[in-house]
Amino acid sequence: MLMVSPMHSQNISIKENRVKTFINEKGDTLVQMNYEDARTLLKDVLEYQYTDSLLRVYKLRDSLNTKTITLQKEAIVKLSVKESNFETIIANLNEIIANKDQEVALKDETIEQQKKEIGKQKTYKVLSIIGGVAATILVLLAGG
């Protein structure tokens, strides 16, 4: 046991005076205990320091994981917006296709009407030519 000549001394009784404290001339507090108690105390202190250092590491990892999760959430939100934009684009393209189909149907109907009109015009033209030739022949026969 280490003994220091104390100016002031104080004894703390913890089961058989296992721990003694002294205050030296400089005002420092000195603690005296047997080797096994000191070893147990030091073991506890080192264990708590180790636990505290692990806690710091875990907190750091947790903050990094939290940042990663936040970044992943932001990426998911961006992808959701992108998906929504693609859905809007698809809907717009479907409307364009439907409009184009209507335009094609309207064009086909217009072409059909024009074909009928051209057929009528050809019939009128043929009838007028036949009528003109017949009128000419009748005039020639009547005059002649």
C-alpha atoms as a printed R data frame, in Angstrom:
    type eleno elety resid chain resno       x      y        z
1   ATOM     1    CA   MET     A     1   0.000  0.000    0.000
2   ATOM     2    CA   LEU     A     2   1.114  3.490   -0.840
3   ATOM     3    CA   MET     A     3   1.201  5.871    2.095
4   ATOM     4    CA   VAL     A     4   1.439  9.617    1.793
5   ATOM     5    CA   SER     A     5   2.059 11.825    4.775
6   ATOM     6    CA   PRO     A     6  -1.228 13.606    4.970
7   ATOM     7    CA   MET     A     7  -1.859 17.033    6.240
8   ATOM     8    CA   HIS     A     8  -5.559 16.464    6.210
9   ATOM     9    CA   SER     A     9  -7.049 13.052    5.981
10  ATOM    10    CA   GLN     A    10 -10.492 11.649    5.592
11  ATOM    11    CA   ASN     A    11 -11.579  8.031    5.768
12  ATOM    12    CA   ILE     A    12 -14.508  6.688    3.805
13  ATOM    13    CA   SER     A    13 -15.827  3.477    5.239
14  ATOM    14    CA   ILE     A    14 -16.954  1.068    2.630
15  ATOM    15    CA   LYS     A    15 -16.947 -2.347    4.207
16  ATOM    16    CA   GLU     A    16 -13.880 -2.553    6.364
17  ATOM    17    CA   ASN     A    17 -12.197  0.735    5.417
18  ATOM    18    CA   ARG     A    18 -11.236 -0.518    1.969
19  ATOM    19    CA   VAL     A    19 -10.882  3.011    0.563
20  ATOM    20    CA   LYS     A    20  -9.065  5.901    2.214
21  ATOM    21    CA   THR     A    21  -8.708  9.431    0.863
22  ATOM    22    CA   PHE     A    22  -6.078 12.008    1.759
23  ATOM    23    CA   ILE     A    23  -5.521 15.628    0.818
24  ATOM    24    CA   ASN     A    24  -1.845 16.507    0.418
25  ATOM    25    CA   GLU     A    25  -0.049 19.815    0.928
26  ATOM    26    CA   LYS     A    26  -0.890 20.960   -2.615
27  ATOM    27    CA   GLY     A    27  -4.612 20.316   -2.137
28  ATOM    28    CA   ASP     A    28  -4.660 17.181   -4.283
29  ATOM    29    CA   THR     A    29  -6.962 14.391   -3.194
30  ATOM    30    CA   LEU     A    30  -5.253 11.021   -3.013
31  ATOM    31    CA   VAL     A    31  -7.197  7.755   -2.877
32  ATOM    32    CA   GLN     A    32  -5.782  4.635   -1.251
33  ATOM    33    CA   MET     A    33  -7.233  1.166   -1.808
34  ATOM    34    CA   ASN     A    34  -6.050 -2.378   -2.233
35  ATOM    35    CA   TYR     A    35  -4.872 -3.678   -5.592
36  ATOM    36    CA   GLU     A    36  -7.940 -5.818   -6.390
37  ATOM    37    CA   ASP     A    37 -10.355 -2.929   -5.746
38  ATOM    38    CA   ALA     A    38  -8.229 -0.597   -7.880
39  ATOM    39    CA   ARG     A    39  -8.111 -3.205  -10.621
40  ATOM    40    CA   THR     A    40 -11.932 -3.641  -10.527
41  ATOM    41    CA   LEU     A    41 -12.423  0.122  -10.605
42  ATOM    42    CA   LEU     A    42  -9.982  0.530  -13.509
43  ATOM    43    CA   LYS     A    43 -11.660 -2.347  -15.375
44  ATOM    44    CA   ASP     A    44 -15.050 -0.611  -14.996
45  ATOM    45    CA   VAL     A    45 -13.630  2.735  -16.132
46  ATOM    46    CA   LEU     A    46 -11.983  1.174  -19.179
47  ATOM    47    CA   GLU     A    47 -15.169 -0.729  -20.012
48  ATOM    48    CA   TYR     A    48 -17.204  2.488  -19.843
49  ATOM    49    CA   GLN     A    49 -14.627  4.305  -21.991
50  ATOM    50    CA   TYR     A    50 -14.806  1.491  -24.533
51  ATOM    51    CA   THR     A    51 -18.615  1.583  -24.421
52  ATOM    52    CA   ASP     A    52 -18.582  5.370  -24.840
53  ATOM    53    CA   SER     A    53 -16.231  5.101  -27.834
54  ATOM    54    CA   LEU     A    54 -18.508  2.460  -29.376
55  ATOM    55    CA   LEU     A    55 -21.469  4.726  -28.758
56  ATOM    56    CA   ARG     A    56 -19.724  7.542  -30.680
57  ATOM    57    CA   VAL     A    57 -18.983  5.168  -33.565
58  ATOM    58    CA   TYR     A    58 -22.573  3.915  -33.602
59  ATOM    59    CA   LYS     A    59 -23.902  7.473  -33.537
60  ATOM    60    CA   LEU     A    60 -21.634  8.349  -36.468
61  ATOM    61    CA   ARG     A    61 -22.776  5.275  -38.405
62  ATOM    62    CA   ASP     A    62 -26.371  6.089  -37.551
63  ATOM    63    CA   SER     A    63 -25.995  9.636  -38.847
64  ATOM    64    CA   LEU     A    64 -24.392  8.298  -42.042
65  ATOM    65    CA   ASN     A    65 -27.203  5.776  -42.449
66  ATOM    66    CA   THR     A    66 -29.751  8.523  -41.814
67  ATOM    67    CA   LYS     A    67 -28.115 10.641  -44.526
68  ATOM    68    CA   THR     A    68 -28.132  7.657  -46.887
69  ATOM    69    CA   ILE     A    69 -31.805  7.020  -46.176
70  ATOM    70    CA   THR     A    70 -32.577 10.704  -46.770
71  ATOM    71    CA   LEU     A    71 -30.735 10.605  -50.106
72  ATOM    72    CA   GLN     A    72 -32.587  7.431  -51.074
73  ATOM    73    CA   LYS     A    73 -35.924  9.023  -50.160
74  ATOM    74    CA   GLU     A    74 -35.057 12.054  -52.298
75  ATOM    75    CA   ALA     A    75 -34.139  9.744  -55.180
76  ATOM    76    CA   ILE     A    76 -37.443  7.897  -54.779
77  ATOM    77    CA   VAL     A    77 -39.356 11.199  -54.834
78  ATOM    78    CA   LYS     A    78 -37.493 12.271  -57.979
79  ATOM    79    CA   LEU     A    79 -38.204  8.923  -59.632
80  ATOM    80    CA   SER     A    80 -41.874  9.220  -58.657
81  ATOM    81    CA   VAL     A    81 -42.042 12.669  -60.255
82  ATOM    82    CA   LYS     A    82 -40.268 11.305  -63.313
83  ATOM    83    CA   GLU     A    83 -42.740  8.405  -63.499
84  ATOM    84    CA   SER     A    84 -45.641 10.834  -63.195
85  ATOM    85    CA   ASN     A    85 -44.163 12.938  -66.006
86  ATOM    86    CA   PHE     A    86 -43.794  9.829  -68.180
87  ATOM    87    CA   GLU     A    87 -47.407  8.878  -67.471
88  ATOM    88    CA   THR     A    88 -48.483 12.379  -68.543
89  ATOM    89    CA   ILE     A    89 -46.374 12.073  -71.708
90  ATOM    90    CA   ILE     A    90 -47.951  8.678  -72.480
91  ATOM    91    CA   ALA     A    91 -51.453 10.096  -71.946
92  ATOM    92    CA   ASN     A    92 -50.640 13.028  -74.251
93  ATOM    93    CA   LEU     A    93 -49.247 10.697  -76.920
94  ATOM    94    CA   ASN     A    94 -52.389  8.544  -76.699
95  ATOM    95    CA   GLU     A    95 -54.486 11.691  -77.238
96  ATOM    96    CA   ILE     A    96 -52.318 12.601  -80.239
97  ATOM    97    CA   ILE     A    97 -52.834  9.106  -81.669
98  ATOM    98    CA   ALA     A    98 -56.609  9.361  -81.122
99  ATOM    99    CA   ASN     A    99 -56.658 12.807  -82.804
100 ATOM   100    CA   LYS     A   100 -54.596 11.455  -85.688
101 ATOM   101    CA   ASP     A   101 -57.011  8.556  -86.102
102 ATOM   102    CA   GLN     A   102 -59.902 11.053  -86.222
103 ATOM   103    CA   GLU     A   103 -58.015 13.147  -88.782
104 ATOM   104    CA   VAL     A   104 -57.355 10.051  -90.926
105 ATOM   105    CA   ALA     A   105 -61.052  9.095  -90.746
106 ATOM   106    CA   LEU     A   106 -62.048 12.666  -91.682
107 ATOM   107    CA   LYS     A   107 -59.547 12.644  -94.561
108 ATOM   108    CA   ASP     A   108 -60.893  9.298  -95.827
109 ATOM   109    CA   GLU     A   109 -64.462 10.636  -95.639
110 ATOM   110    CA   THR     A   110 -63.452 13.796  -97.539
111 ATOM   111    CA   ILE     A   111 -61.698 11.707 -100.204
112 ATOM   112    CA   GLU     A   112 -64.788  9.517 -100.576
113 ATOM   113    CA   GLN     A   113 -67.055 12.575 -100.940
114 ATOM   114    CA   GLN     A   114 -64.698 14.065 -103.520
115 ATOM   115    CA   LYS     A   115 -64.626 10.795 -105.463
116 ATOM   116    CA   LYS     A   116 -68.434 10.818 -105.559
117 ATOM   117    CA   GLU     A   117 -68.438 14.454 -106.649
118 ATOM   118    CA   ILE     A   118 -65.859 13.733 -109.368
119 ATOM   119    CA   GLY     A   119 -67.996 10.772 -110.523
120 ATOM   120    CA   LYS     A   120 -71.031 13.070 -110.753
121 ATOM   121    CA   GLN     A   121 -69.044 15.684 -112.628
122 ATOM   122    CA   LYS     A   122 -67.784 13.050 -115.090
123 ATOM   123    CA   THR     A   123 -71.356 11.816 -115.600
124 ATOM   124    CA   TYR     A   124 -72.579 15.384 -116.227
125 ATOM   125    CA   LYS     A   125 -69.673 15.961 -118.606
126 ATOM   126    CA   VAL     A   126 -70.402 12.783 -120.563
127 ATOM   127    CA   LEU     A   127 -74.114 13.574 -120.677
128 ATOM   128    CA   SER     A   128 -73.421 17.115 -121.809
129 ATOM   129    CA   ILE     A   129 -71.068 15.893 -124.542
130 ATOM   130    CA   ILE     A   130 -73.616 13.308 -125.636
131 ATOM   131    CA   GLY     A   131 -76.352 15.963 -125.510
132 ATOM   132    CA   GLY     A   132 -74.199 18.411 -127.501
133 ATOM   133    CA   VAL     A   133 -73.378 15.785 -130.123
134 ATOM   134    CA   ALA     A   134 -77.024 14.682 -130.263
135 ATOM   135    CA   ALA     A   135 -78.180 18.293 -130.563
136 ATOM   136    CA   THR     A   136 -75.654 18.910 -133.344
137 ATOM   137    CA   ILE     A   137 -76.783 15.776 -135.179
138 ATOM   138    CA   LEU     A   138 -80.432 16.771 -134.783
139 ATOM   139    CA   VAL     A   139 -79.717 20.258 -136.050
140 ATOM   140    CA   LEU     A   140 -77.829 18.829 -138.997
141 ATOM   141    CA   LEU     A   141 -80.573 16.332 -139.722
142 ATOM   142    CA   ALA     A   142 -83.315 18.877 -139.321
143 ATOM   143    CA   GLY     A   143 -81.498 21.428 -141.411
144 ATOM   144    CA   GLY     A   144 -80.376 19.240 -144.016
